[in-house]
Coordinates of C-alpha atoms in Angstrom, one line a residue:
X256 CA 0.0 0.0 0.0
X257 CA 2.8 2.4 0.9
X258 CA 4.5 1.5 -2.4
X259 CA 1.7 3.2 -4.3
X260 CA 2.1 6.4 -2.3
X261 CA 5.9 6.2 -2.7
X262 CA 5.5 5.8 -6.5
X263 CA 3.2 8.9 -6.6
X264 CA 5.7 10.9 -4.5
X265 CA 8.5 9.9 -6.9
X266 CA 6.5 11.5 -9.7
X267 CA 5.6 14.7 -7.9
X268 CA 8.0 15.0 -5.0
X269 CA 9.6 18.4 -5.9
X270 CA 6.2 19.8 -6.8
X271 CA 4.8 18.7 -3.4
X272 CA 7.6 20.7 -1.6
X273 CA 6.3 23.8 -3.4
X274 CA 2.8 22.9 -2.4
X275 CA 3.8 22.7 1.3
X276 CA 5.7 25.9 1.0
X277 CA 2.6 27.6 -0.4
X278 CA 0.4 26.2 2.3
X279 CA 2.7 27.4 5.1
X280 CA 3.0 30.9 3.5
X281 CA -0.7 31.3 3.0
X282 CA -1.7 30.2 6.5
X283 CA 0.1 33.2 8.0
X284 CA -2.0 35.9 9.5
X285 CA -1.4 38.7 12.0
X286 CA -4.3 37.1 14.0
X287 CA -2.2 34.5 15.9
X288 CA -5.1 32.0 16.4
X289 CA -5.5 31.5 12.6
X290 CA -2.0 30.0 11.8
X291 CA -2.1 28.2 15.2
X292 CA -5.4 26.4 14.5
X293 CA -4.9 25.9 10.7
X294 CA -1.4 24.6 11.3
X295 CA -2.7 22.1 13.9
X296 CA -5.2 20.5 11.5
X297 CA -2.9 20.6 8.5
X298 CA 0.0 19.1 10.5
X299 CA -2.4 16.4 11.9
X300 CA -1.4 14.2 9.0
X301 CA -3.4 12.9 6.1
X302 CA -1.7 11.9 2.9
X303 CA -2.3 15.2 1.0
X304 CA -4.1 12.9 -1.4
X305 CA -6.2 15.5 -3.2
X306 CA -3.3 17.9 -4.0
X307 CA -1.1 14.9 -4.9
X308 CA -3.8 14.1 -7.5
X309 CA -3.7 17.6 -9.0
X310 CA 0.1 17.4 -9.3
X311 CA 0.1 13.9 -10.8
X312 CA -2.7 14.8 -13.3
X313 CA -0.7 17.8 -14.5
X314 CA 2.3 15.5 -15.0
X315 CA 0.2 12.9 -16.7
X316 CA -0.8 15.6 -19.2
X317 CA 2.8 16.6 -19.9
X318 CA 2.6 19.9 -18.1
X319 CA 6.0 21.4 -17.3
X320 CA 5.0 24.9 -16.1
X321 CA 4.8 26.1 -12.5
X322 CA 1.0 26.8 -11.9
X323 CA 0.0 23.4 -10.5
X324 CA 1.6 23.6 -7.0
X325 CA -0.5 26.7 -6.2
X326 CA -3.6 25.0 -7.5
X327 CA -2.8 21.9 -5.5
X328 CA -2.5 24.1 -2.3
X329 CA -5.8 25.6 -3.2
X330 CA -7.4 22.1 -3.3
X331 CA -5.8 21.3 0.1
X332 CA -7.2 24.5 1.6
X333 CA -10.7 23.7 0.4
X334 CA -10.4 20.1 1.8
X335 CA -9.0 21.4 5.2
X336 CA -11.8 24.0 5.5
X337 CA -14.4 21.3 5.0
X338 CA -12.8 19.1 7.6
X339 CA -12.9 21.9 10.2
X340 CA -16.6 22.6 9.4
X341 CA -17.4 18.8 9.3
X342 CA -16.0 18.2 12.8
X343 CA -18.1 21.0 14.2
X344 CA -21.3 19.7 12.5
X345 CA -20.6 16.1 13.5
X346 CA -19.5 17.2 17.0
X347 CA -16.3 15.1 16.5
X348 CA -13.8 15.1 19.2
X349 CA -11.1 13.2 17.3
X350 CA -9.4 13.8 13.9
X351 CA -6.9 11.2 12.8
X352 CA -6.2 10.1 16.3
X353 CA -5.7 13.5 17.8
X354 CA -8.1 15.9 19.5
X355 CA -10.1 17.7 16.7
X356 CA -9.5 21.5 16.3
X357 CA -13.0 22.1 17.7
X358 CA -12.2 20.0 20.8
X359 CA -9.1 22.2 21.4
X360 CA -10.3 25.6 20.4
X361 CA -14.1 25.3 20.3
X362 CA -16.6 25.4 17.5
X363 CA -16.6 29.2 16.8
X364 CA -12.8 29.3 16.2
X365 CA -13.0 26.2 14.0
X366 CA -15.8 27.6 11.8
X367 CA -14.1 30.9 11.4
X368 CA -10.7 29.5 10.5
X369 CA -12.4 27.2 8.0
X370 CA -13.9 30.3 6.5
X371 CA -10.4 31.9 6.4
X372 CA -9.0 28.8 4.5
X373 CA -11.9 29.0 2.0
X374 CA -11.0 32.6 1.4
X375 CA -7.3 31.8 1.0
X376 CA -8.3 29.1 -1.6
X377 CA -10.2 31.7 -3.6
X378 CA -7.2 34.1 -3.5
X379 CA -5.0 31.4 -5.0
X380 CA -7.6 30.8 -7.7
X381 CA -7.7 34.5 -8.5
X382 CA -3.9 34.7 -8.6
X383 CA -3.8 31.8 -11.2
X384 CA -6.2 33.9 -13.3
X385 CA -7.8 31.1 -15.3
X386 CA -11.5 31.6 -15.3
X387 CA -12.1 28.0 -16.2
X388 CA -10.1 26.7 -13.2
X389 CA -11.9 29.2 -11.0
X390 CA -15.1 27.8 -12.3
X391 CA -14.2 24.2 -11.6
X392 CA -12.9 24.7 -8.1
X393 CA -15.6 27.2 -7.0
X394 CA -18.3 24.8 -8.4
X395 CA -16.7 22.0 -6.5
X396 CA -16.8 24.0 -3.3
X397 CA -20.6 24.7 -3.7
X398 CA -21.3 21.1 -4.6
X399 CA -19.4 19.9 -1.4
X400 CA -21.6 22.3 0.7
X401 CA -24.7 20.9 -1.0
X402 CA -23.5 17.4 -0.1
X403 CA -23.0 18.4 3.5
X404 CA -26.6 19.8 3.7
X405 CA -27.9 16.7 1.9
X406 CA -26.2 14.5 4.5
X407 CA -27.7 16.6 7.3
X408 CA -31.2 16.0 5.8
X409 CA -30.6 12.2 5.5
X410 CA -29.0 11.8 8.9
X411 CA -30.9 9.5 11.3
X412 CA -33.3 8.6 8.5
X413 CA -33.4 4.8 7.9
X414 CA -35.6 5.3 4.9
X415 CA -32.7 6.9 3.0
X416 CA -32.3 5.1 -0.3
X417 CA -29.0 3.9 -1.8
X418 CA -29.4 6.4 -4.6
X419 CA -29.8 9.3 -2.1
X420 CA -26.8 8.1 -0.2
X421 CA -24.7 7.9 -3.4
X422 CA -25.7 11.4 -4.2
X423 CA -24.4 12.5 -0.9
X424 CA -20.9 10.9 -1.3
X425 CA -20.6 12.1 -4.9
X426 CA -21.1 15.6 -3.7
X427 CA -19.5 15.5 -0.3
X428 CA -16.3 13.5 -1.1
X429 CA -15.9 12.6 -4.8
X430 CA -16.5 16.1 -6.3
X431 CA -13.2 17.5 -4.9
X432 CA -11.3 14.4 -6.1
X433 CA -12.8 15.0 -9.5
X434 CA -12.0 18.7 -9.6
X435 CA -8.5 18.1 -8.2
X436 CA -7.8 15.8 -11.2
X437 CA -9.6 17.9 -13.8
X438 CA -7.6 21.0 -13.1
X439 CA -4.4 19.1 -14.0
X440 CA -5.7 18.7 -17.5
X441 CA -6.9 22.3 -17.7
X442 CA -3.6 23.8 -16.6
X443 CA -1.9 21.7 -19.3
X444 CA -4.4 22.9 -21.9
X445 CA -5.3 19.4 -22.9
X446 CA -8.4 18.6 -25.0
X447 CA -11.8 18.2 -23.3
X448 CA -11.8 14.4 -23.7
X449 CA -8.7 14.3 -21.4
X450 CA -10.3 16.7 -18.9
X451 CA -13.4 14.5 -18.8
X452 CA -11.3 11.4 -18.4
X453 CA -9.5 12.9 -15.4
X454 CA -12.7 14.1 -13.9
X455 CA -14.2 10.6 -14.3
X456 CA -11.1 9.1 -12.7
X457 CA -11.3 11.4 -9.7
X458 CA -15.1 11.0 -9.3
X459 CA -14.9 7.2 -9.3
X460 CA -11.8 7.2 -7.1
X461 CA -13.5 9.5 -4.6
X462 CA -16.6 7.3 -4.4
X463 CA -14.5 4.2 -3.9
X464 CA -12.5 6.0 -1.2
X465 CA -15.7 7.0 0.7
X466 CA -17.2 3.5 0.4
X467 CA -14.1 2.1 2.0
X468 CA -14.4 4.6 4.8
X469 CA -18.0 3.4 5.3
X470 CA -16.7 -0.1 5.6
X471 CA -13.8 0.9 7.9
X472 CA -16.1 2.5 10.4
X473 CA -17.3 -1.0 11.4
X474 CA -13.9 -2.6 11.1
X475 CA -11.3 -3.3 13.8
X476 CA -8.8 -1.5 11.5
X477 CA -10.4 1.8 12.7
X478 CA -8.4 1.7 15.9
X479 CA -5.2 1.8 13.8
X480 CA -6.5 4.9 12.1
X481 CA -7.1 6.7 15.4
X482 CA -10.8 6.3 15.3
X483 CA -13.2 4.3 17.4
X484 CA -15.3 1.6 15.8
X485 CA -18.9 2.6 15.2
X486 CA -18.5 6.4 15.2
X487 CA -21.0 6.6 12.3
X488 CA -23.4 4.3 14.2
X489 CA -23.2 6.4 17.3
X490 CA -23.9 9.6 15.3
X491 CA -26.8 7.9 13.5
X492 CA -25.2 8.3 10.1
X493 CA -26.9 6.4 7.4
X494 CA -24.1 4.8 5.3
X495 CA -24.2 2.0 2.7
X496 CA -23.6 -0.9 5.2
X497 CA -26.6 0.3 7.2
X498 CA -28.8 1.0 4.2
X499 CA -28.3 -2.6 2.9
X500 CA -28.8 -4.2 6.3
X501 CA -32.0 -2.2 6.8
X502 CA -33.3 -3.1 3.3
X503 CA -32.7 -6.9 4.0
X504 CA -33.7 -7.0 7.7
X505 CA -36.9 -8.4 9.2
X506 CA -39.5 -6.1 10.7
X507 CA -37.9 -6.7 14.2
X508 CA -34.4 -5.9 12.9
X509 CA -35.7 -2.7 11.1
X510 CA -37.3 -1.6 14.3
X511 CA -34.0 -2.1 16.1
X512 CA -32.1 0.0 13.6
X513 CA -34.7 2.7 13.8
X514 CA -34.5 2.8 17.6
X515 CA -30.7 3.2 17.4
X516 CA -30.2 5.4 14.4
X517 CA -33.4 7.5 14.3
X518 CA -34.3 7.7 18.0
X519 CA -30.7 7.6 19.1
X520 CA -32.0 5.4 21.9
X521 CA -29.1 3.1 22.8
X522 CA -29.2 2.4 26.6
X523 CA -26.5 -0.3 26.1
X524 CA -24.4 1.2 23.3
X525 CA -21.8 -1.6 23.1
X526 CA -24.4 -4.3 22.9
X527 CA -26.5 -2.3 20.3
X528 CA -23.4 -1.7 18.2
X529 CA -22.4 -5.4 18.4
X530 CA -25.9 -6.4 17.3
X531 CA -25.9 -4.0 14.4
X532 CA -22.5 -5.3 13.3
X533 CA -23.9 -8.9 13.6
X534 CA -26.7 -7.9 11.3
X535 CA -24.2 -6.4 8.8
X536 CA -22.3 -9.7 8.9
X537 CA -25.5 -11.8 8.5
X538 CA -26.6 -9.8 5.5
X539 CA -23.0 -9.5 4.1
X540 CA -23.3 -5.7 3.8
X541 CA -19.8 -4.9 4.8
X542 CA -18.2 -7.1 2.2
X543 CA -20.7 -5.9 -0.4
X544 CA -19.7 -2.3 0.4
X545 CA -16.1 -3.3 -0.5
X546 CA -17.3 -5.0 -3.7
X547 CA -19.0 -1.8 -4.7
X548 CA -15.9 0.2 -3.9
X549 CA -13.8 -2.2 -6.1
X550 CA -16.3 -1.6 -9.0
X551 CA -15.8 2.1 -8.8
X552 CA -12.1 1.5 -8.6
X553 CA -12.3 -0.4 -11.8
X554 CA -14.2 2.6 -13.4
X555 CA -11.4 4.9 -12.2
X556 CA -8.7 2.7 -13.8
X557 CA -10.7 2.5 -17.1
X558 CA -11.0 6.3 -17.2
X559 CA -7.3 6.6 -17.7
X560 CA -7.4 4.6 -20.9
X561 CA -6.9 7.6 -23.2
X562 CA -3.5 8.4 -21.7
X563 CA -0.3 6.6 -22.9
X564 CA 1.7 4.6 -20.4
X565 CA 3.9 6.7 -18.2
X566 CA 5.3 6.9 -14.7
X567 CA 2.5 9.3 -13.8
X568 CA -0.2 7.0 -15.2
X569 CA 1.2 4.0 -13.3
X570 CA 1.2 6.0 -10.1
X571 CA -2.4 7.1 -10.6
X572 CA -3.5 3.5 -11.2
X573 CA -1.6 2.5 -8.1
X574 CA -3.5 5.0 -6.0
X575 CA -6.7 3.2 -6.8
X576 CA -5.3 0.1 -5.1
X577 CA -4.0 2.3 -2.3
X578 CA -7.5 3.7 -1.6
X579 CA -9.2 0.2 -1.7
X580 CA -6.6 -1.8 0.0
X581 CA -7.1 0.2 3.2
X582 CA -9.5 -2.5 4.1
X583 CA -6.6 -4.9 4.9

């Protein structure tokens, strides 16, 4: 799994140094809390996957200019801002095994610094000056916000359909993957067919990535990732493993899931979580979620067909495996 990331870093290593330099420079502010809080969440880890995709997509398209690191930093700022806002909305106390920013500084500071990072991302877009790129990234930002609101509407609602859930993850997670990849083709001034191919690659990769996250929430692997098993269950989030279990369950099992997820009535949380996971195992919904993720991974790979073989293409193909193989 690390080999895939290493291969990607080999392709874009020097570019990533410039991305990190841009991030550090643009986090600065005379208001001390801003770089302190922003630096905390950015330093909290993560693989910089979305900006890495922008850099690799530009390389795939043969771009040899110097605009893509700033655009990759822009993508990372958008992502980080959404994380800050997400943790407030979800009342999350942990982020990648550390106290979340809102747990340390409170909700108000987290929301406002998220706003600051969104503003910085738009400054970077304006500096680049390409209206098309501005359109792609600003549209992605509004679609992500729509996805967040759609998730809020479907939260704690066991009648949520699979189609409705897929609409949430396309907007909330996959749209930024898609935009991050597409701008790599735009900056290289490649034809629209290549733009679309990279958008499709990112979209399908992002969906696969989120489906694996859905699986992982009910997996012992969560503890290695610094998260507790069943966070989604505790929050009443309706993800694919739950949707499939609810659809296949008996009336009694449906009533149990409604009590836990809709009413948030879990007097013995550990026992209720264990029963829910037993239902997912009985109806094979966790392994089916991984099967769906693999299918979207296959679509992501197929989307790269128009591009000739190269180190960058091999690295992007490898990242599909990296995203899905997190289940092991």
